[in-house]
Amino acid sequence: MEAYDKEMNEGKQMYEFANKIFPIHRCLTGDGVRKTLEYINMEIHSMGGYSLNIREIPSGSRIFDWMTPKEWTIRDAYIEDKNGKHIIDYKDNNLNVLGYSIAVDKWVGLDELLDHIHSQCDQPTVIPYVTSYYSEQWGFCMSDIKKQSLKDERYHVFIDSELFDGSMTYADLVLKGESDQEVVFSTYICHPSMANDNVSSLALACQLMKQIIQMKSRRLTYRFIFVPETIGAIAYLYENSRYLYLKEHFYAGYTFSCVGDDKEYSIIHSQNTSSLSDRVLLNVLNDKADDSTPMLEYSFLERGSDERQYNSPGIGMSFVGYCRSKYWTFPEYHTSLDDMSFISTKGLQGSFDVFNDVIKILENNRVYRTIIPCEPQLGKRGLYPNQSQKGSARQASVTSITDFIAYADGTKDLVALSDAINKPAAVLIKVAERLLKEGIIEEVNI
Ligand code: ZN
């Protein structure tokens, strides 16, 4: 049990954090987003006083080809029958109300009510997550079973909401390193109470911020972006032409979505599959995946989250999408089944371990050259076993060393070298350190 606790330490912290922010009703704009950012701030504030840079963009601002939306606030919503019984109530589950629904307060017949109810016929027990950001309408979401059970009578529909000229909130945090080359992590803050999509990603970003804050030294600069999906990423890139700075300093970038289940690891490639972002994550996932937890590779044609904006023409940064079970592919996706029982400490820990390795590799992704002609004598340096026995563990670690030396020709970075010799880059960091110390290889600046 003790070993388990130790192993899952980050996963447990992440689950706890996800559980805290799960009940908050988030949407594109409004106090749900602000409150979520406050919780993130509390986590990093205790790590030496760091806090997010929080920005508000007024409703109706032009951002590239879009306008920022009105702010939405909701206080109450229910459907009541003639006896005063609430058929559904927003307070029981915030998925029960259509996201961005306009206000309504009237008695309607069954036919009119059904026109405003969203359900999922192929999953009759779930409440679907539905929004209407760009067309003003009122609506409720409920299970199809409940919808089918509604009697032909009159109902009181009540939604106390407001769409008004306010602002859209987003935040970022930049953790400076020795270089101003940036590794960027981006996720969204606009989903209501669903666990994998997307409090899991907020928990991952938060844990990684804490991890990076604690690093003794950093070669690279790390930027974390928290935005409402799509419109927020567009606003972030647009504001003060920030995309020009980001492009100039881009080193690697990842978007997080659905990172808390423990079924598989998924990579959604950027358009440029040979980019550093692609190569590093693929290398790590090849290492982490096994028969019980496979790695699924998706092309950029199957993109769906903010990797769309960051890769788009005119922006052109190779952001890679990361999920455990990919959005769209699991039945719990965008339904009330995506609750805290769908994600786990183990799933979150798995995602943390992946990006802990990604960061280590990015920090150490150097190019090396072997400087001794012919094979160096490893035995005299304590790098080769005195006895040779095939198949032993010692033998396997020796091949990491001999293969590293054989392939370090001054042209491949650590990830390319790792791919060539089929040994995880995360493991080769230590090998490189030892070989440098022994004077067998040198670093090449290319
Ligand atoms: Zn979603």
Coordinates of C-alpha atoms and ligand atoms in Angstrom, one line a residue:
M1 CA 0.0 0.0 0.0
E2 CA 2.9 2.3 0.8
A3 CA 4.5 1.7 -2.5
Y4 CA 1.1 2.4 -4.2
D5 CA 0.8 5.7 -2.3
K6 CA 4.2 6.8 -3.3
E7 CA 3.7 5.8 -6.9
M8 CA 0.4 7.6 -7.3
N9 CA 1.3 10.7 -5.4
E10 CA 0.7 13.1 -8.2
G11 CA -2.3 11.2 -9.5
K12 CA -4.0 11.5 -6.1
Q13 CA -3.4 15.2 -5.9
M14 CA -4.8 15.6 -9.4
Y15 CA -7.9 13.6 -8.6
E16 CA -8.5 15.6 -5.5
F17 CA -8.1 18.9 -7.5
A18 CA -10.4 17.6 -10.2
N19 CA -13.0 16.6 -7.6
K20 CA -12.9 20.2 -6.2
I21 CA -13.6 21.9 -9.5
F22 CA -15.9 19.3 -11.0
P23 CA -19.2 20.9 -9.6
I24 CA -18.5 24.3 -10.9
H25 CA -20.7 25.3 -13.8
R26 CA -18.4 26.5 -16.5
C27 CA -19.2 27.7 -20.0
L28 CA -17.5 30.0 -22.5
T29 CA -17.7 33.0 -20.2
G30 CA -18.7 34.0 -16.7
D31 CA -18.1 33.3 -13.1
G32 CA -17.7 29.5 -13.5
V33 CA -14.5 30.2 -15.5
R34 CA -13.4 32.8 -13.0
K35 CA -13.9 30.6 -10.1
T36 CA -12.1 27.7 -11.7
L37 CA -9.1 30.0 -12.3
E38 CA -9.2 31.0 -8.7
Y39 CA -8.9 27.3 -7.7
I40 CA -5.9 26.9 -10.0
N41 CA -4.4 30.0 -8.5
M42 CA -4.8 28.6 -5.0
E43 CA -2.8 25.5 -6.1
I44 CA 0.2 27.4 -7.5
H45 CA 0.1 30.3 -5.0
S46 CA 1.3 27.9 -2.3
M47 CA 4.3 27.1 -4.4
G48 CA 6.1 30.4 -3.9
G49 CA 3.5 33.0 -4.7
Y50 CA 3.0 32.3 -8.3
S51 CA -0.3 33.4 -9.8
L52 CA -2.0 33.2 -13.2
N53 CA -2.1 36.3 -15.5
I54 CA -5.9 36.6 -15.8
R55 CA -7.3 38.7 -18.7
E56 CA -10.8 39.8 -19.6
I57 CA -11.8 40.6 -23.2
P58 CA -15.0 42.7 -23.6
S59 CA -17.9 41.0 -25.4
G60 CA -18.2 42.0 -29.0
S61 CA -14.4 42.4 -29.6
R62 CA -13.2 41.5 -33.0
I63 CA -10.6 38.7 -32.9
F64 CA -9.4 37.6 -36.4
D65 CA -12.6 36.5 -38.2
W66 CA -14.7 36.2 -35.0
M67 CA -16.3 38.3 -32.3
T68 CA -16.1 37.5 -28.6
P69 CA -19.5 36.3 -27.3
K70 CA -21.8 37.8 -24.8
E71 CA -21.3 36.8 -21.2
W72 CA -23.7 34.3 -19.8
T73 CA -25.0 33.9 -16.3
I74 CA -27.4 31.4 -14.9
R75 CA -29.1 31.4 -11.5
D76 CA -31.8 28.8 -11.8
A77 CA -33.6 26.5 -14.2
Y78 CA -36.3 23.8 -14.0
I79 CA -39.3 22.2 -15.6
E80 CA -42.3 22.0 -13.3
D81 CA -45.5 20.0 -13.8
K82 CA -49.0 21.2 -12.9
N83 CA -48.6 19.8 -9.4
G84 CA -45.5 21.9 -8.7
K85 CA -43.2 18.9 -9.0
H86 CA -39.8 19.6 -10.7
I87 CA -39.4 17.2 -13.6
I88 CA -35.8 18.3 -13.9
D89 CA -33.8 20.9 -12.0
Y90 CA -30.5 22.6 -12.9
K91 CA -29.4 22.3 -9.3
D92 CA -29.3 18.5 -9.6
N93 CA -27.0 18.5 -12.6
N94 CA -25.8 21.6 -14.5
L95 CA -26.0 19.6 -17.8
N96 CA -29.8 19.8 -17.5
V97 CA -29.8 23.2 -19.0
L98 CA -28.8 24.0 -22.6
G99 CA -25.5 25.9 -22.4
Y100 CA -26.0 29.6 -23.2
S101 CA -29.8 29.2 -23.0
I102 CA -31.8 32.4 -22.9
A103 CA -34.3 33.1 -20.1
V104 CA -37.8 31.7 -20.2
D105 CA -40.7 31.8 -17.8
K106 CA -44.0 30.5 -19.2
W107 CA -46.5 27.6 -19.3
V108 CA -46.2 25.4 -22.5
G109 CA -47.9 22.3 -23.9
L110 CA -46.0 19.1 -24.5
D111 CA -45.4 19.7 -28.2
E112 CA -43.7 23.0 -27.6
L113 CA -41.7 21.6 -24.7
L114 CA -40.4 18.7 -26.8
D115 CA -39.1 21.2 -29.3
H116 CA -36.8 22.5 -26.6
I117 CA -35.6 19.2 -25.1
H118 CA -32.4 17.6 -26.1
S119 CA -31.8 13.9 -25.4
Q120 CA -29.6 11.1 -26.7
C121 CA -31.8 8.5 -28.4
D122 CA -28.9 5.9 -28.7
Q123 CA -28.0 6.3 -25.0
P124 CA -31.4 6.7 -23.4
T125 CA -30.2 6.9 -19.8
V126 CA -27.7 9.8 -20.1
I127 CA -28.1 13.5 -20.0
P128 CA -26.3 14.9 -23.0
Y129 CA -24.1 18.0 -22.9
V130 CA -25.5 20.5 -25.4
T131 CA -24.7 24.2 -26.0
S132 CA -26.0 26.9 -28.3
Y133 CA -23.3 29.5 -28.4
Y134 CA -24.1 31.2 -31.6
S135 CA -27.9 31.0 -31.9
E136 CA -30.1 32.4 -29.1
Q137 CA -32.6 29.9 -27.9
W138 CA -33.9 28.3 -24.7
G139 CA -33.6 24.6 -23.9
F140 CA -33.2 21.7 -21.5
C141 CA -31.3 18.4 -21.6
M142 CA -32.6 15.2 -20.1
S143 CA -32.4 11.4 -20.5
D144 CA -34.4 10.0 -23.4
I145 CA -36.2 7.8 -20.9
K146 CA -37.4 10.8 -19.0
K147 CA -38.3 12.6 -22.2
Q148 CA -40.4 9.7 -23.4
S149 CA -42.2 9.5 -20.1
L150 CA -43.5 13.1 -20.3
K151 CA -47.3 13.2 -20.2
D152 CA -49.5 15.3 -22.6
E153 CA -50.1 18.2 -20.2
R154 CA -48.9 21.7 -19.6
Y155 CA -45.5 22.5 -18.0
H156 CA -44.0 25.5 -16.4
V157 CA -40.6 26.1 -18.0
F158 CA -38.3 28.4 -16.0
I159 CA -34.8 29.5 -16.8
D160 CA -33.4 32.5 -14.9
S161 CA -30.4 33.4 -17.1
E162 CA -28.9 36.4 -18.7
L163 CA -26.9 37.1 -21.8
F164 CA -25.2 40.5 -21.6
D165 CA -22.3 42.6 -22.7
G166 CA -19.6 41.6 -20.2
S167 CA -16.3 39.8 -21.0
M168 CA -14.6 36.6 -21.8
T169 CA -11.9 35.4 -19.3
Y170 CA -8.7 33.6 -20.0
A171 CA -5.4 33.1 -18.2
D172 CA -1.8 32.1 -18.7
L173 CA 1.3 31.5 -16.7
V174 CA 4.8 31.8 -18.1
L175 CA 7.6 30.1 -16.2
K176 CA 10.9 31.6 -17.5
G177 CA 13.9 29.4 -18.2
E178 CA 17.5 30.2 -19.3
S179 CA 16.3 30.3 -22.9
D180 CA 13.2 32.2 -24.2
Q181 CA 12.4 29.2 -26.4
E182 CA 8.9 28.1 -25.2
V183 CA 7.2 24.8 -24.5
V184 CA 3.5 25.6 -24.5
F185 CA 0.7 23.6 -22.9
S186 CA -2.9 24.7 -23.6
T187 CA -6.2 23.5 -22.4
Y188 CA -9.8 24.8 -22.1
I189 CA -11.9 26.0 -19.2
C190 CA -15.4 26.1 -20.7
H191 CA -17.0 22.7 -19.9
P192 CA -19.5 22.2 -17.1
S193 CA -19.5 19.2 -14.8
M194 CA -17.8 16.5 -16.8
A195 CA -14.7 14.8 -15.5
N196 CA -12.6 13.5 -18.4
D197 CA -13.7 16.4 -20.6
N198 CA -12.4 18.5 -19.1
V199 CA -11.5 18.9 -15.4
S200 CA -8.9 16.1 -15.9
S201 CA -6.9 18.4 -18.2
L202 CA -7.0 21.3 -15.8
A203 CA -5.7 18.9 -13.1
L204 CA -2.8 17.8 -15.4
A205 CA -1.9 21.4 -16.3
C206 CA -1.9 22.4 -12.7
Q207 CA 0.2 19.5 -11.6
L208 CA 2.8 20.1 -14.4
M209 CA 3.0 23.8 -13.4
K210 CA 3.8 22.7 -9.8
Q211 CA 6.4 20.2 -11.1
I212 CA 8.1 22.9 -13.3
I213 CA 8.1 25.4 -10.5
Q214 CA 10.0 22.9 -8.4
M215 CA 12.7 22.2 -11.0
K216 CA 16.1 23.3 -9.8
S217 CA 17.0 24.8 -13.2
R218 CA 15.2 25.1 -16.5
R219 CA 16.7 25.4 -19.9
L220 CA 13.4 26.2 -21.5
T221 CA 10.6 28.6 -20.8
Y222 CA 7.1 27.0 -20.1
R223 CA 3.8 28.7 -21.0
F224 CA 0.5 27.4 -19.7
I225 CA -2.7 28.6 -21.5
F226 CA -6.2 28.3 -20.1
V227 CA -8.9 29.5 -22.5
P228 CA -12.5 28.8 -23.5
E229 CA -12.2 26.2 -26.3
T230 CA -11.9 27.6 -29.9
I231 CA -13.0 31.2 -29.3
G232 CA -10.6 31.6 -26.4
A233 CA -7.6 30.2 -28.3
I234 CA -8.4 32.5 -31.2
A235 CA -8.6 35.5 -28.8
Y236 CA -5.3 34.4 -27.1
L237 CA -3.4 34.3 -30.4
Y238 CA -5.0 37.5 -31.7
E239 CA -4.6 39.8 -28.7
N240 CA -1.6 42.2 -29.2
S241 CA -0.6 39.9 -32.1
R242 CA 0.6 37.5 -29.5
Y243 CA 0.9 34.7 -32.2
L244 CA 3.9 36.5 -33.7
Y245 CA 5.8 36.3 -30.4
L246 CA 4.7 32.7 -29.9
K247 CA 5.7 31.6 -33.4
E248 CA 9.1 33.2 -33.0
H249 CA 9.8 31.5 -29.6
F250 CA 8.0 28.2 -30.3
Y251 CA 9.9 25.1 -29.2
A252 CA 7.1 22.5 -28.7
G253 CA 3.4 22.6 -27.9
Y254 CA 0.6 20.4 -26.7
T255 CA -3.1 20.6 -26.1
F256 CA -4.7 18.5 -23.4
S257 CA -8.2 17.0 -23.5
C258 CA -9.7 14.0 -21.8
V259 CA -6.5 12.9 -19.9
G260 CA -8.0 11.2 -16.8
D261 CA -9.2 7.7 -17.8
D262 CA -6.8 4.7 -17.9
K263 CA -7.8 3.0 -21.0
E264 CA -5.3 4.0 -23.7
Y265 CA -2.9 6.8 -24.7
S266 CA -3.8 8.9 -27.7
I267 CA -1.7 11.3 -29.8
I268 CA -3.3 13.6 -32.4
H269 CA -0.4 14.5 -34.6
S270 CA 0.2 18.0 -35.8
Q271 CA 0.3 18.6 -39.6
N272 CA 4.1 18.2 -39.4
T273 CA 4.6 14.7 -38.0
S274 CA 8.3 15.1 -37.9
S275 CA 8.1 18.2 -35.6
L276 CA 9.8 18.0 -32.2
S277 CA 6.4 18.1 -30.5
D278 CA 5.3 15.0 -32.4
R279 CA 8.5 13.1 -32.1
V280 CA 8.9 13.6 -28.4
L281 CA 5.3 12.6 -27.4
L282 CA 5.3 9.6 -29.8
N283 CA 8.6 8.5 -28.3
V284 CA 7.3 8.7 -24.7
L285 CA 4.0 7.0 -25.6
N286 CA 5.8 4.1 -27.4
D287 CA 7.6 3.6 -24.1
K288 CA 4.6 3.9 -21.8
A289 CA 2.1 1.8 -23.9
D290 CA 1.8 -1.9 -23.4
D291 CA -0.7 -4.7 -24.2
S292 CA -3.2 -3.6 -21.6
T293 CA -2.8 0.2 -22.3
P294 CA -2.2 0.6 -26.0
M295 CA -1.1 3.8 -27.8
L296 CA -3.5 5.1 -30.5
E297 CA -2.1 7.4 -33.2
Y298 CA -4.4 9.8 -34.9
S299 CA -3.6 12.1 -37.8
F300 CA -4.3 15.8 -37.9
L301 CA -7.3 15.0 -40.0
E302 CA -8.9 13.8 -36.8
R303 CA -8.2 17.0 -34.8
G304 CA -10.9 18.5 -32.7
S305 CA -9.6 20.7 -29.9
D306 CA -7.4 23.8 -29.9
E307 CA -4.7 22.1 -31.9
R308 CA -6.9 23.3 -34.8
Q309 CA -6.1 27.0 -34.0
Y310 CA -2.4 26.7 -33.2
N311 CA -1.7 24.7 -36.4
S312 CA -3.8 26.8 -38.7
P313 CA -2.4 28.6 -41.7
G314 CA -1.0 31.9 -40.7
I315 CA -0.3 30.6 -37.2
G316 CA 1.6 27.5 -38.1
M317 CA 2.8 26.1 -34.8
S318 CA 3.1 22.3 -34.5
F319 CA 0.9 21.7 -31.6
V320 CA 0.1 18.0 -30.8
G321 CA -3.1 16.9 -29.1
Y322 CA -2.9 14.5 -26.2
C323 CA -5.7 12.4 -24.7
R324 CA -6.1 9.1 -22.9
S325 CA -9.3 8.0 -24.6
K326 CA -9.7 10.4 -27.5
Y327 CA -12.6 12.9 -27.5
W328 CA -15.5 11.6 -29.6
T329 CA -14.5 7.9 -29.2
F330 CA -15.9 6.9 -25.8
P331 CA -19.6 6.5 -25.0
E332 CA -19.3 8.6 -21.9
Y333 CA -18.1 11.6 -23.9
H334 CA -20.3 14.8 -23.6
T335 CA -22.8 13.0 -21.3
S336 CA -23.6 12.8 -17.6
L337 CA -21.7 9.5 -17.6
D338 CA -18.4 11.5 -17.8
D339 CA -18.4 11.9 -14.0
M340 CA -15.7 11.5 -11.4
S341 CA -16.1 7.7 -11.5
F342 CA -15.0 7.7 -15.1
I343 CA -11.5 9.1 -14.3
S344 CA -9.1 7.7 -11.9
T345 CA -5.9 8.4 -9.9
K346 CA -4.2 5.8 -12.1
G347 CA -5.3 7.4 -15.3
L348 CA -4.3 10.9 -14.2
Q349 CA -0.9 9.6 -12.9
G350 CA -0.3 8.0 -16.3
S351 CA -0.8 11.3 -18.0
F352 CA 1.4 13.1 -15.5
D353 CA 4.2 10.5 -16.0
V354 CA 3.9 11.0 -19.8
F355 CA 4.5 14.7 -19.6
N356 CA 7.0 14.5 -16.9
D357 CA 9.1 12.5 -19.4
V358 CA 8.2 14.8 -22.2
I359 CA 9.6 17.8 -20.2
K360 CA 12.7 15.9 -19.2
I361 CA 13.4 14.9 -22.8
L362 CA 12.8 18.5 -24.1
E363 CA 15.2 19.8 -21.5
N364 CA 17.8 17.3 -22.6
N365 CA 17.3 16.9 -26.3
R366 CA 20.8 17.5 -27.4
V367 CA 22.9 16.3 -30.3
Y368 CA 25.9 14.1 -29.4
R369 CA 28.9 12.7 -31.2
T370 CA 31.2 9.8 -30.2
I371 CA 34.7 11.1 -30.1
I372 CA 36.7 7.9 -29.8
P373 CA 37.4 6.2 -33.2
C374 CA 36.4 2.5 -33.2
E375 CA 34.6 1.0 -30.2
P376 CA 35.8 2.5 -26.9
Q377 CA 36.8 0.0 -24.3
L378 CA 33.9 0.1 -21.8
G379 CA 35.3 -2.5 -19.3
K380 CA 38.0 -0.2 -18.0
R381 CA 35.4 2.5 -17.4
G382 CA 33.1 0.1 -15.5
L383 CA 30.5 0.2 -18.2
Y384 CA 30.8 -3.4 -19.4
P385 CA 30.2 -6.6 -17.3
N386 CA 33.2 -8.8 -16.4
Q387 CA 31.2 -11.8 -17.4
S388 CA 29.0 -12.0 -20.5
Q389 CA 25.8 -13.9 -20.3
K390 CA 23.2 -13.6 -23.0
G391 CA 19.7 -12.2 -22.0
S392 CA 20.8 -10.8 -18.6
A393 CA 19.4 -7.4 -17.4
R394 CA 23.0 -6.2 -17.3
Q395 CA 23.4 -7.2 -21.0
A396 CA 20.3 -5.2 -21.9
S397 CA 21.6 -2.0 -20.2
V398 CA 24.9 -2.5 -22.0
T399 CA 23.3 -2.5 -25.4
S400 CA 21.8 0.9 -24.5
I401 CA 25.3 2.2 -24.0
T402 CA 26.9 0.4 -27.0
D403 CA 24.0 1.4 -29.3
F404 CA 24.2 5.0 -28.1
I405 CA 27.9 5.2 -28.9
A406 CA 27.4 3.5 -32.3
Y407 CA 24.6 5.9 -33.4
A408 CA 25.9 9.2 -31.9
D409 CA 27.2 10.6 -35.1
G410 CA 26.6 14.3 -34.5
T411 CA 23.5 14.5 -36.7
K412 CA 20.7 13.1 -34.5
D413 CA 19.1 14.7 -31.5
L414 CA 18.4 12.5 -28.5
V415 CA 14.9 11.7 -29.7
A416 CA 16.1 10.7 -33.2
L417 CA 18.9 8.6 -31.7
S418 CA 16.4 7.0 -29.3
D419 CA 14.1 6.2 -32.3
A420 CA 17.0 4.7 -34.2
I421 CA 18.2 2.4 -31.5
N422 CA 14.7 1.6 -30.1
K423 CA 15.4 2.6 -26.5
P424 CA 13.2 5.2 -24.7
A425 CA 14.7 8.8 -24.9
A426 CA 13.9 9.2 -21.2
V427 CA 16.2 6.3 -20.3
L428 CA 19.0 7.6 -22.7
I429 CA 19.3 10.9 -20.7
K430 CA 21.2 9.1 -18.0
V431 CA 23.3 7.2 -20.6
A432 CA 24.3 10.4 -22.2
E433 CA 25.3 11.9 -18.9
R434 CA 27.5 9.0 -18.1
L435 CA 29.1 8.9 -21.5
L436 CA 29.8 12.6 -21.4
K437 CA 31.4 12.1 -18.0
E438 CA 33.6 9.3 -19.3
G439 CA 34.7 11.5 -22.2
I440 CA 33.3 9.1 -24.8
I441 CA 30.9 11.5 -26.4
E442 CA 30.6 15.3 -26.8
E443 CA 27.7 17.6 -27.3
V444 CA 27.5 19.1 -30.8
N445 CA 26.0 22.5 -31.4
I446 CA 24.1 22.4 -34.7
Ligands
ZN1 ZN -15.9 18.8 -25.1

